[in-house]
Amino acid sequence: ELKFAEHIKGKHAVLFFYPLDFTFVCPSELIAFDHRLEDFTARGVQVVGCSIDSHFTHLAWKNTPVNNGGIGQVKYPLVADINHSICKAYDVETAGGVAFRGSFLIDKAGVVRHQVVNDLPLGRDIDEMLRMVDALQFTEEHGEVCPAGWKKGKAGMKASTAGVAAYLAGHAREL
């Protein structure tokens, strides 16, 4: 049994919701998260998936070969939200009772700093979530903000009138 608050305490975390096990877009997303898990781990980020299915269904899906629609042995926890309390708390429950594809980036203090919610047929971009992790960690480390399209290794800007003017003077054409 995973105690989410304890699991992420003092760490960055990505909590993502998906509609159901054994469906269509979902396995591609869970496998994509697993393929990038080392990238999240290297950044000190805990990844946790959540659906309204039971832990028995999660186990069956993990034990189903990928070439048969399973997800294989993904290495991050999957939460069984069978009473829907978590998806309701994050406001991602659909009228039909399953979760939208919600992704939440949570800082070390437990505060949601980024969220995106996709409709059911729209798969999420895991690389974009990594970019947002980089952006959050950059702002925490440097005290600067990240402009549109910011990527790791690029310049940030000071959150001031002079800072934005200086940034735009050197980077406006790149935007």
Short mmCIF file of N, CA and C in Angstrom, two decimals:
data_model
loop_
_atom_site.label_atom_id
_atom_site.label_comp_id
_atom_site.label_asym_id
_atom_site.label_seq_id
_atom_site.Cartn_x
_atom_site.Cartn_y
_atom_site.Cartn_z
N GLU A 1 0.84 -1.19 0.00
CA GLU A 1 0.00 0.00 0.00
C GLU A 1 0.89 1.24 0.00
N LEU A 2 0.65 2.11 -0.95
CA LEU A 2 1.43 3.34 -1.09
C LEU A 2 0.78 4.47 -0.31
N LYS A 3 1.55 5.12 0.52
CA LYS A 3 1.10 6.33 1.21
C LYS A 3 1.73 7.49 0.44
N PHE A 4 0.93 8.10 -0.43
CA PHE A 4 1.43 9.07 -1.39
C PHE A 4 2.19 10.21 -0.73
N ALA A 5 1.63 10.81 0.29
CA ALA A 5 2.28 11.96 0.95
C ALA A 5 3.65 11.56 1.49
N GLU A 6 3.75 10.37 2.06
CA GLU A 6 5.05 9.90 2.57
C GLU A 6 6.00 9.57 1.43
N HIS A 7 5.46 8.99 0.37
CA HIS A 7 6.27 8.58 -0.78
C HIS A 7 6.96 9.77 -1.45
N ILE A 8 6.28 10.90 -1.49
CA ILE A 8 6.84 12.06 -2.19
C ILE A 8 7.42 13.12 -1.25
N LYS A 9 7.31 12.91 0.05
CA LYS A 9 7.73 13.94 1.01
C LYS A 9 9.16 14.41 0.73
N GLY A 10 9.29 15.73 0.55
CA GLY A 10 10.60 16.33 0.32
C GLY A 10 11.16 16.10 -1.07
N LYS A 11 10.33 15.58 -1.98
CA LYS A 11 10.78 15.29 -3.35
C LYS A 11 9.82 15.94 -4.34
N HIS A 12 10.30 16.12 -5.54
CA HIS A 12 9.40 16.49 -6.63
C HIS A 12 8.65 15.22 -7.05
N ALA A 13 7.46 15.40 -7.57
CA ALA A 13 6.69 14.24 -8.00
C ALA A 13 5.85 14.57 -9.22
N VAL A 14 5.60 13.54 -10.01
CA VAL A 14 4.62 13.61 -11.09
C VAL A 14 3.55 12.58 -10.76
N LEU A 15 2.34 13.06 -10.56
CA LEU A 15 1.18 12.19 -10.37
C LEU A 15 0.37 12.30 -11.65
N PHE A 16 0.15 11.14 -12.29
CA PHE A 16 -0.65 11.19 -13.52
C PHE A 16 -1.81 10.22 -13.42
N PHE A 17 -2.92 10.65 -13.98
CA PHE A 17 -4.15 9.86 -14.00
C PHE A 17 -4.38 9.36 -15.42
N TYR A 18 -4.96 8.18 -15.51
CA TYR A 18 -5.36 7.63 -16.80
C TYR A 18 -6.71 6.94 -16.61
N PRO A 19 -7.50 6.80 -17.68
CA PRO A 19 -8.88 6.32 -17.52
C PRO A 19 -9.01 4.90 -16.95
N LEU A 20 -8.43 3.92 -17.63
CA LEU A 20 -8.61 2.52 -17.23
C LEU A 20 -7.45 1.67 -17.72
N ASP A 21 -7.19 0.59 -17.00
CA ASP A 21 -6.25 -0.42 -17.47
C ASP A 21 -6.88 -1.15 -18.67
N PHE A 22 -6.06 -1.75 -19.49
CA PHE A 22 -6.50 -2.55 -20.63
C PHE A 22 -7.30 -1.74 -21.65
N THR A 23 -6.98 -0.47 -21.79
CA THR A 23 -7.65 0.34 -22.81
C THR A 23 -6.66 0.67 -23.91
N PHE A 24 -6.77 1.80 -24.56
CA PHE A 24 -6.12 1.99 -25.85
C PHE A 24 -4.95 2.96 -25.81
N VAL A 25 -5.16 4.19 -25.46
CA VAL A 25 -4.07 5.17 -25.37
C VAL A 25 -3.23 4.91 -24.12
N CYS A 26 -3.88 4.44 -23.07
CA CYS A 26 -3.22 4.29 -21.76
C CYS A 26 -1.92 3.49 -21.79
N PRO A 27 -1.87 2.31 -22.42
CA PRO A 27 -0.60 1.57 -22.36
C PRO A 27 0.56 2.33 -23.01
N SER A 28 0.27 3.09 -24.05
CA SER A 28 1.35 3.85 -24.69
C SER A 28 1.92 4.89 -23.73
N GLU A 29 1.06 5.50 -22.94
CA GLU A 29 1.51 6.51 -21.98
C GLU A 29 2.29 5.88 -20.83
N LEU A 30 1.78 4.79 -20.27
CA LEU A 30 2.46 4.16 -19.14
C LEU A 30 3.81 3.61 -19.56
N ILE A 31 3.89 3.04 -20.75
CA ILE A 31 5.18 2.55 -21.25
C ILE A 31 6.12 3.72 -21.51
N ALA A 32 5.61 4.82 -22.06
CA ALA A 32 6.45 6.00 -22.31
C ALA A 32 6.99 6.57 -20.99
N PHE A 33 6.16 6.63 -19.95
CA PHE A 33 6.67 7.06 -18.63
C PHE A 33 7.76 6.11 -18.16
N ASP A 34 7.55 4.81 -18.33
CA ASP A 34 8.54 3.84 -17.87
C ASP A 34 9.85 3.97 -18.64
N HIS A 35 9.76 4.21 -19.95
CA HIS A 35 10.97 4.39 -20.76
C HIS A 35 11.77 5.62 -20.35
N ARG A 36 11.11 6.59 -19.74
CA ARG A 36 11.79 7.83 -19.31
C ARG A 36 11.96 7.90 -17.79
N LEU A 37 11.69 6.80 -17.11
CA LEU A 37 11.75 6.81 -15.65
C LEU A 37 13.14 7.18 -15.14
N GLU A 38 14.18 6.70 -15.79
CA GLU A 38 15.54 7.07 -15.37
C GLU A 38 15.76 8.57 -15.48
N ASP A 39 15.17 9.21 -16.49
CA ASP A 39 15.29 10.67 -16.64
C ASP A 39 14.60 11.39 -15.48
N PHE A 40 13.43 10.90 -15.08
CA PHE A 40 12.75 11.49 -13.93
C PHE A 40 13.54 11.24 -12.64
N THR A 41 14.00 10.01 -12.47
CA THR A 41 14.76 9.65 -11.26
C THR A 41 16.03 10.47 -11.14
N ALA A 42 16.73 10.68 -12.26
CA ALA A 42 17.96 11.48 -12.24
C ALA A 42 17.69 12.91 -11.79
N ARG A 43 16.46 13.37 -11.97
CA ARG A 43 16.07 14.73 -11.55
C ARG A 43 15.46 14.72 -10.14
N GLY A 44 15.45 13.56 -9.50
CA GLY A 44 14.89 13.47 -8.15
C GLY A 44 13.38 13.48 -8.10
N VAL A 45 12.74 12.98 -9.16
CA VAL A 45 11.28 13.04 -9.28
C VAL A 45 10.68 11.64 -9.10
N GLN A 46 9.69 11.55 -8.23
CA GLN A 46 8.91 10.32 -8.06
C GLN A 46 7.77 10.34 -9.07
N VAL A 47 7.56 9.25 -9.78
CA VAL A 47 6.46 9.13 -10.73
C VAL A 47 5.44 8.15 -10.16
N VAL A 48 4.17 8.54 -10.18
CA VAL A 48 3.09 7.69 -9.68
C VAL A 48 1.92 7.78 -10.66
N GLY A 49 1.41 6.62 -11.09
CA GLY A 49 0.24 6.56 -11.95
C GLY A 49 -0.99 6.21 -11.13
N CYS A 50 -2.17 6.61 -11.61
CA CYS A 50 -3.40 6.38 -10.85
C CYS A 50 -4.58 6.19 -11.80
N SER A 51 -5.37 5.15 -11.53
CA SER A 51 -6.65 4.96 -12.22
C SER A 51 -7.66 4.42 -11.22
N ILE A 52 -8.90 4.28 -11.66
CA ILE A 52 -9.95 3.79 -10.77
C ILE A 52 -9.98 2.27 -10.69
N ASP A 53 -9.09 1.60 -11.40
CA ASP A 53 -9.04 0.14 -11.35
C ASP A 53 -8.46 -0.34 -10.03
N SER A 54 -8.70 -1.60 -9.70
CA SER A 54 -8.17 -2.20 -8.47
C SER A 54 -6.70 -2.57 -8.64
N HIS A 55 -6.04 -2.83 -7.51
CA HIS A 55 -4.65 -3.27 -7.59
C HIS A 55 -4.55 -4.63 -8.28
N PHE A 56 -5.61 -5.44 -8.22
CA PHE A 56 -5.61 -6.73 -8.92
C PHE A 56 -5.60 -6.52 -10.44
N THR A 57 -6.37 -5.54 -10.89
CA THR A 57 -6.38 -5.22 -12.32
C THR A 57 -5.03 -4.66 -12.75
N HIS A 58 -4.45 -3.79 -11.92
CA HIS A 58 -3.10 -3.27 -12.22
C HIS A 58 -2.11 -4.42 -12.37
N LEU A 59 -2.16 -5.38 -11.45
CA LEU A 59 -1.24 -6.52 -11.48
C LEU A 59 -1.45 -7.35 -12.74
N ALA A 60 -2.70 -7.60 -13.10
CA ALA A 60 -2.99 -8.37 -14.31
C ALA A 60 -2.47 -7.64 -15.55
N TRP A 61 -2.60 -6.32 -15.59
CA TRP A 61 -2.13 -5.54 -16.75
C TRP A 61 -0.62 -5.58 -16.83
N LYS A 62 0.04 -5.49 -15.67
CA LYS A 62 1.51 -5.56 -15.65
C LYS A 62 1.99 -6.94 -16.08
N ASN A 63 1.20 -7.98 -15.79
CA ASN A 63 1.59 -9.34 -16.15
C ASN A 63 1.19 -9.73 -17.56
N THR A 64 0.53 -8.83 -18.27
CA THR A 64 0.16 -9.07 -19.66
C THR A 64 1.28 -8.56 -20.55
N PRO A 65 1.78 -9.41 -21.47
CA PRO A 65 2.87 -8.96 -22.35
C PRO A 65 2.48 -7.71 -23.15
N VAL A 66 3.46 -6.87 -23.39
CA VAL A 66 3.24 -5.63 -24.13
C VAL A 66 2.62 -5.91 -25.49
N ASN A 67 3.08 -6.95 -26.16
CA ASN A 67 2.54 -7.24 -27.50
C ASN A 67 1.11 -7.79 -27.46
N ASN A 68 0.55 -7.95 -26.25
CA ASN A 68 -0.86 -8.33 -26.08
C ASN A 68 -1.67 -7.23 -25.40
N GLY A 69 -1.13 -5.99 -25.41
CA GLY A 69 -1.85 -4.86 -24.83
C GLY A 69 -1.54 -4.58 -23.37
N GLY A 70 -0.57 -5.31 -22.82
CA GLY A 70 -0.17 -5.07 -21.43
C GLY A 70 0.86 -3.96 -21.35
N ILE A 71 1.31 -3.72 -20.12
CA ILE A 71 2.31 -2.66 -19.90
C ILE A 71 3.64 -3.20 -19.42
N GLY A 72 3.72 -4.53 -19.23
CA GLY A 72 4.98 -5.08 -18.73
C GLY A 72 5.22 -4.63 -17.30
N GLN A 73 6.40 -4.85 -16.84
CA GLN A 73 6.74 -4.56 -15.44
C GLN A 73 7.20 -3.11 -15.27
N VAL A 74 6.28 -2.17 -15.43
CA VAL A 74 6.63 -0.77 -15.20
C VAL A 74 7.18 -0.64 -13.79
N LYS A 75 8.14 0.25 -13.62
CA LYS A 75 8.90 0.31 -12.38
C LYS A 75 8.46 1.43 -11.43
N TYR A 76 7.32 2.01 -11.65
CA TYR A 76 6.79 3.03 -10.74
C TYR A 76 5.44 2.54 -10.22
N PRO A 77 5.00 3.05 -9.08
CA PRO A 77 3.75 2.57 -8.49
C PRO A 77 2.51 3.01 -9.26
N LEU A 78 1.53 2.12 -9.27
CA LEU A 78 0.20 2.41 -9.81
C LEU A 78 -0.78 2.37 -8.65
N VAL A 79 -1.50 3.45 -8.46
CA VAL A 79 -2.45 3.57 -7.36
C VAL A 79 -3.83 3.12 -7.82
N ALA A 80 -4.51 2.35 -6.98
CA ALA A 80 -5.87 1.90 -7.24
C ALA A 80 -6.84 2.84 -6.53
N ASP A 81 -7.47 3.71 -7.29
CA ASP A 81 -8.41 4.70 -6.74
C ASP A 81 -9.84 4.19 -6.92
N ILE A 82 -10.14 3.04 -6.33
CA ILE A 82 -11.43 2.40 -6.59
C ILE A 82 -12.62 3.17 -6.03
N ASN A 83 -12.39 4.02 -5.04
CA ASN A 83 -13.50 4.83 -4.53
C ASN A 83 -13.54 6.23 -5.16
N HIS A 84 -12.64 6.48 -6.13
CA HIS A 84 -12.60 7.72 -6.92
C HIS A 84 -12.22 8.96 -6.10
N SER A 85 -11.77 8.79 -4.88
CA SER A 85 -11.49 9.95 -4.03
C SER A 85 -10.31 10.77 -4.54
N ILE A 86 -9.31 10.12 -5.10
CA ILE A 86 -8.13 10.85 -5.57
C ILE A 86 -8.45 11.62 -6.84
N CYS A 87 -9.11 10.95 -7.80
CA CYS A 87 -9.43 11.67 -9.05
C CYS A 87 -10.43 12.80 -8.79
N LYS A 88 -11.29 12.65 -7.80
CA LYS A 88 -12.18 13.76 -7.45
C LYS A 88 -11.39 14.89 -6.79
N ALA A 89 -10.44 14.55 -5.92
CA ALA A 89 -9.64 15.57 -5.24
C ALA A 89 -8.83 16.40 -6.23
N TYR A 90 -8.38 15.78 -7.32
CA TYR A 90 -7.61 16.49 -8.34
C TYR A 90 -8.50 17.00 -9.48
N ASP A 91 -9.80 16.81 -9.34
CA ASP A 91 -10.80 17.31 -10.30
C ASP A 91 -10.57 16.80 -11.72
N VAL A 92 -10.30 15.49 -11.82
CA VAL A 92 -10.10 14.90 -13.15
C VAL A 92 -11.11 13.81 -13.47
N GLU A 93 -12.15 13.66 -12.65
CA GLU A 93 -13.13 12.62 -12.92
C GLU A 93 -14.09 13.08 -14.03
N THR A 94 -14.30 12.22 -15.01
CA THR A 94 -15.25 12.51 -16.09
C THR A 94 -16.67 12.24 -15.61
N ALA A 95 -17.64 12.69 -16.40
CA ALA A 95 -19.05 12.40 -16.09
C ALA A 95 -19.30 10.90 -16.10
N GLY A 96 -18.51 10.17 -16.89
CA GLY A 96 -18.65 8.72 -16.97
C GLY A 96 -17.97 7.96 -15.85
N GLY A 97 -17.28 8.67 -14.96
CA GLY A 97 -16.70 8.03 -13.79
C GLY A 97 -15.26 7.60 -13.89
N VAL A 98 -14.64 7.76 -15.05
CA VAL A 98 -13.20 7.47 -15.17
C VAL A 98 -12.44 8.79 -15.10
N ALA A 99 -11.13 8.68 -15.03
CA ALA A 99 -10.31 9.89 -14.95
C ALA A 99 -9.92 10.38 -16.33
N PHE A 100 -9.90 11.70 -16.50
CA PHE A 100 -9.24 12.29 -17.65
C PHE A 100 -7.75 12.00 -17.53
N ARG A 101 -6.99 12.29 -18.57
CA ARG A 101 -5.54 12.11 -18.56
C ARG A 101 -4.89 13.34 -17.91
N GLY A 102 -4.97 13.40 -16.61
CA GLY A 102 -4.41 14.52 -15.87
C GLY A 102 -2.98 14.26 -15.45
N SER A 103 -2.14 15.27 -15.56
CA SER A 103 -0.73 15.19 -15.14
C SER A 103 -0.46 16.35 -14.20
N PHE A 104 0.14 16.05 -13.06
CA PHE A 104 0.38 17.06 -12.03
C PHE A 104 1.84 17.00 -11.60
N LEU A 105 2.52 18.13 -11.71
CA LEU A 105 3.90 18.26 -11.23
C LEU A 105 3.83 18.91 -9.86
N ILE A 106 4.36 18.22 -8.87
CA ILE A 106 4.26 18.63 -7.47
C ILE A 106 5.65 18.95 -6.95
N ASP A 107 5.79 20.08 -6.26
CA ASP A 107 7.11 20.47 -5.76
C ASP A 107 7.42 19.77 -4.43
N LYS A 108 8.60 20.05 -3.89
CA LYS A 108 9.06 19.38 -2.67
C LYS A 108 8.20 19.71 -1.45
N ALA A 109 7.46 20.80 -1.51
CA ALA A 109 6.57 21.18 -0.41
C ALA A 109 5.18 20.57 -0.57
N GLY A 110 4.96 19.81 -1.66
CA GLY A 110 3.66 19.19 -1.89
C GLY A 110 2.67 20.07 -2.62
N VAL A 111 3.15 21.15 -3.24
CA VAL A 111 2.29 22.09 -3.95
C VAL A 111 2.28 21.76 -5.44
N VAL A 112 1.09 21.68 -6.03
CA VAL A 112 0.99 21.47 -7.48
C VAL A 112 1.48 22.73 -8.17
N ARG A 113 2.51 22.58 -9.01
CA ARG A 113 3.11 23.72 -9.70
C ARG A 113 2.79 23.73 -11.18
N HIS A 114 2.38 22.60 -11.72
CA HIS A 114 2.01 22.52 -13.14
C HIS A 114 0.97 21.42 -13.25
N GLN A 115 -0.05 21.69 -14.06
CA GLN A 115 -1.04 20.65 -14.33
C GLN A 115 -1.53 20.80 -15.76
N VAL A 116 -1.81 19.66 -16.34
CA VAL A 116 -2.41 19.64 -17.67
C VAL A 116 -3.38 18.45 -17.69
N VAL A 117 -4.54 18.67 -18.29
CA VAL A 117 -5.56 17.62 -18.35
C VAL A 117 -5.97 17.45 -19.81
N ASN A 118 -5.76 16.24 -20.31
CA ASN A 118 -6.13 15.91 -21.68
C ASN A 118 -7.46 15.17 -21.70
N ASP A 119 -8.23 15.38 -22.76
CA ASP A 119 -9.44 14.61 -22.97
C ASP A 119 -9.04 13.15 -23.24
N LEU A 120 -9.99 12.25 -23.15
CA LEU A 120 -9.70 10.82 -23.21
C LEU A 120 -8.95 10.36 -24.46
N PRO A 121 -9.27 10.85 -25.67
CA PRO A 121 -8.56 10.33 -26.84
C PRO A 121 -7.18 10.94 -27.09
N LEU A 122 -6.77 11.91 -26.26
CA LEU A 122 -5.54 12.66 -26.52
C LEU A 122 -4.42 12.23 -25.57
N GLY A 123 -3.44 11.50 -26.12
CA GLY A 123 -2.30 11.06 -25.32
C GLY A 123 -1.41 12.22 -24.93
N ARG A 124 -0.78 12.10 -23.78
CA ARG A 124 0.08 13.19 -23.27
C ARG A 124 1.50 13.04 -23.78
N ASP A 125 2.27 14.11 -23.67
CA ASP A 125 3.67 14.17 -24.10
C ASP A 125 4.56 14.08 -22.86
N ILE A 126 5.20 12.94 -22.67
CA ILE A 126 6.02 12.71 -21.48
C ILE A 126 7.27 13.60 -21.52
N ASP A 127 7.79 13.86 -22.70
CA ASP A 127 8.96 14.74 -22.82
C ASP A 127 8.62 16.17 -22.39
N GLU A 128 7.39 16.60 -22.62
CA GLU A 128 6.97 17.93 -22.16
C GLU A 128 6.93 17.96 -20.63
N MET A 129 6.52 16.86 -20.01
CA MET A 129 6.52 16.83 -18.54
C MET A 129 7.96 16.91 -18.02
N LEU A 130 8.90 16.25 -18.68
CA LEU A 130 10.31 16.38 -18.29
C LEU A 130 10.79 17.82 -18.43
N ARG A 131 10.36 18.48 -19.50
CA ARG A 131 10.74 19.89 -19.70
C ARG A 131 10.19 20.75 -18.57
N MET A 132 8.98 20.47 -18.15
CA MET A 132 8.39 21.24 -17.05
C MET A 132 9.11 20.97 -15.74
N VAL A 133 9.55 19.74 -15.52
CA VAL A 133 10.37 19.43 -14.33
C VAL A 133 11.64 20.28 -14.38
N ASP A 134 12.30 20.30 -15.54
CA ASP A 134 13.52 21.10 -15.68
C ASP A 134 13.24 22.58 -15.40
N ALA A 135 12.12 23.07 -15.92
CA ALA A 135 11.78 24.49 -15.72
C ALA A 135 11.53 24.79 -14.25
N LEU A 136 10.78 23.93 -13.58
CA LEU A 136 10.52 24.15 -12.16
C LEU A 136 11.81 24.13 -11.36
N GLN A 137 12.66 23.16 -11.63
CA GLN A 137 13.92 23.06 -10.89
C GLN A 137 14.84 24.24 -11.20
N PHE A 138 14.80 24.74 -12.43
CA PHE A 138 15.58 25.92 -12.79
C PHE A 138 15.11 27.13 -11.99
N THR A 139 13.81 27.34 -11.92
CA THR A 139 13.30 28.50 -11.18
C THR A 139 13.62 28.39 -9.70
N GLU A 140 13.54 27.19 -9.16
CA GLU A 140 13.86 26.98 -7.75
C GLU A 140 15.34 27.25 -7.47
N GLU A 141 16.19 26.82 -8.38
CA GLU A 141 17.64 26.96 -8.18
C GLU A 141 18.14 28.38 -8.45
N HIS A 142 17.62 29.01 -9.50
CA HIS A 142 18.16 30.29 -9.95
C HIS A 142 17.31 31.50 -9.59
N GLY A 143 16.07 31.28 -9.18
CA GLY A 143 15.20 32.40 -8.85
C GLY A 143 14.76 33.20 -10.06
N GLU A 144 14.92 32.64 -11.23
CA GLU A 144 14.49 33.30 -12.47
C GLU A 144 13.26 32.58 -13.01
N VAL A 145 12.60 33.21 -13.97
CA VAL A 145 11.44 32.61 -14.61
C VAL A 145 11.85 32.05 -15.97
N CYS A 146 11.01 31.16 -16.49
CA CYS A 146 11.30 30.51 -17.76
C CYS A 146 10.38 31.05 -18.85
N PRO A 147 10.93 31.63 -19.90
CA PRO A 147 10.10 32.17 -20.98
C PRO A 147 9.49 31.05 -21.83
N ALA A 148 8.66 31.44 -22.76
CA ALA A 148 8.01 30.50 -23.67
C ALA A 148 9.04 29.62 -24.36
N GLY A 149 8.76 28.32 -24.40
CA GLY A 149 9.63 27.39 -25.10
C GLY A 149 10.96 27.12 -24.42
N TRP A 150 11.13 27.56 -23.18
CA TRP A 150 12.39 27.38 -22.47
C TRP A 150 12.76 25.90 -22.41
N LYS A 151 14.06 25.63 -22.60
CA LYS A 151 14.59 24.27 -22.46
C LYS A 151 15.83 24.31 -21.58
N LYS A 152 16.10 23.20 -20.95
CA LYS A 152 17.26 23.08 -20.06
C LYS A 152 18.52 23.53 -20.79
N GLY A 153 19.31 24.36 -20.11
CA GLY A 153 20.53 24.90 -20.69
C GLY A 153 20.35 26.26 -21.33
N LYS A 154 19.11 26.68 -21.51
CA LYS A 154 18.82 28.00 -22.10
C LYS A 154 18.73 29.04 -20.99
N ALA A 155 18.75 30.30 -21.41
CA ALA A 155 18.69 31.41 -20.46
C ALA A 155 17.28 31.56 -19.89
N GLY A 156 17.24 31.89 -18.61
CA GLY A 156 15.99 32.30 -17.98
C GLY A 156 15.95 33.82 -18.00
N MET A 157 15.00 34.38 -17.27
CA MET A 157 14.96 35.84 -17.18
C MET A 157 14.61 36.25 -15.76
N LYS A 158 15.06 37.41 -15.40
CA LYS A 158 14.69 37.98 -14.10
C LYS A 158 13.23 38.40 -14.17
N ALA A 159 12.51 38.19 -13.10
CA ALA A 159 11.09 38.54 -13.04
C ALA A 159 10.93 40.02 -12.69
N SER A 160 11.32 40.85 -13.64
CA SER A 160 11.23 42.30 -13.46
C SER A 160 11.09 42.94 -14.83
N THR A 161 10.70 44.19 -14.85
CA THR A 161 10.59 44.93 -16.11
C THR A 161 11.94 44.97 -16.81
N ALA A 162 12.99 45.24 -16.07
CA ALA A 162 14.33 45.28 -16.65
C ALA A 162 14.75 43.89 -17.12
N GLY A 163 14.38 42.85 -16.36
CA GLY A 163 14.74 41.48 -16.73
C GLY A 163 14.10 41.03 -18.02
N VAL A 164 12.81 41.31 -18.19
CA VAL A 164 12.14 40.93 -19.43
C VAL A 164 12.69 41.73 -20.60
N ALA A 165 12.98 43.00 -20.39
CA ALA A 165 13.54 43.83 -21.47
C ALA A 165 14.90 43.28 -21.90
N ALA A 166 15.73 42.94 -20.93
CA ALA A 166 17.06 42.39 -21.25
C ALA A 166 16.93 41.06 -21.98
N TYR A 167 16.02 40.21 -21.52
CA TYR A 167 15.85 38.91 -22.17
C TYR A 167 15.36 39.08 -23.60
N LEU A 168 14.33 39.89 -23.80
CA LEU A 168 13.76 40.07 -25.13
C LEU A 168 14.75 40.74 -26.08
N ALA A 169 15.59 41.62 -25.56
CA ALA A 169 16.60 42.26 -26.40
C ALA A 169 17.52 41.23 -27.03
N GLY A 170 17.79 40.16 -26.32
CA GLY A 170 18.70 39.16 -26.85
C GLY A 170 18.05 37.91 -27.41
N HIS A 171 16.75 37.71 -27.14
CA HIS A 171 16.14 36.42 -27.50
C HIS A 171 14.79 36.52 -28.21
N ALA A 172 14.26 37.70 -28.47
CA ALA A 172 12.91 37.83 -29.02
C ALA A 172 12.75 37.10 -30.35
N ARG A 173 13.78 37.09 -31.17
CA ARG A 173 13.68 36.43 -32.48
C ARG A 173 13.56 34.91 -32.36
N GLU A 174 14.04 34.36 -31.25
CA GLU A 174 14.00 32.90 -31.04
C GLU A 174 12.62 32.41 -30.60
N LEU A 175 11.77 33.33 -30.16
CA LEU A 175 10.48 32.91 -29.59
C LEU A 175 9.49 32.48 -30.66
#
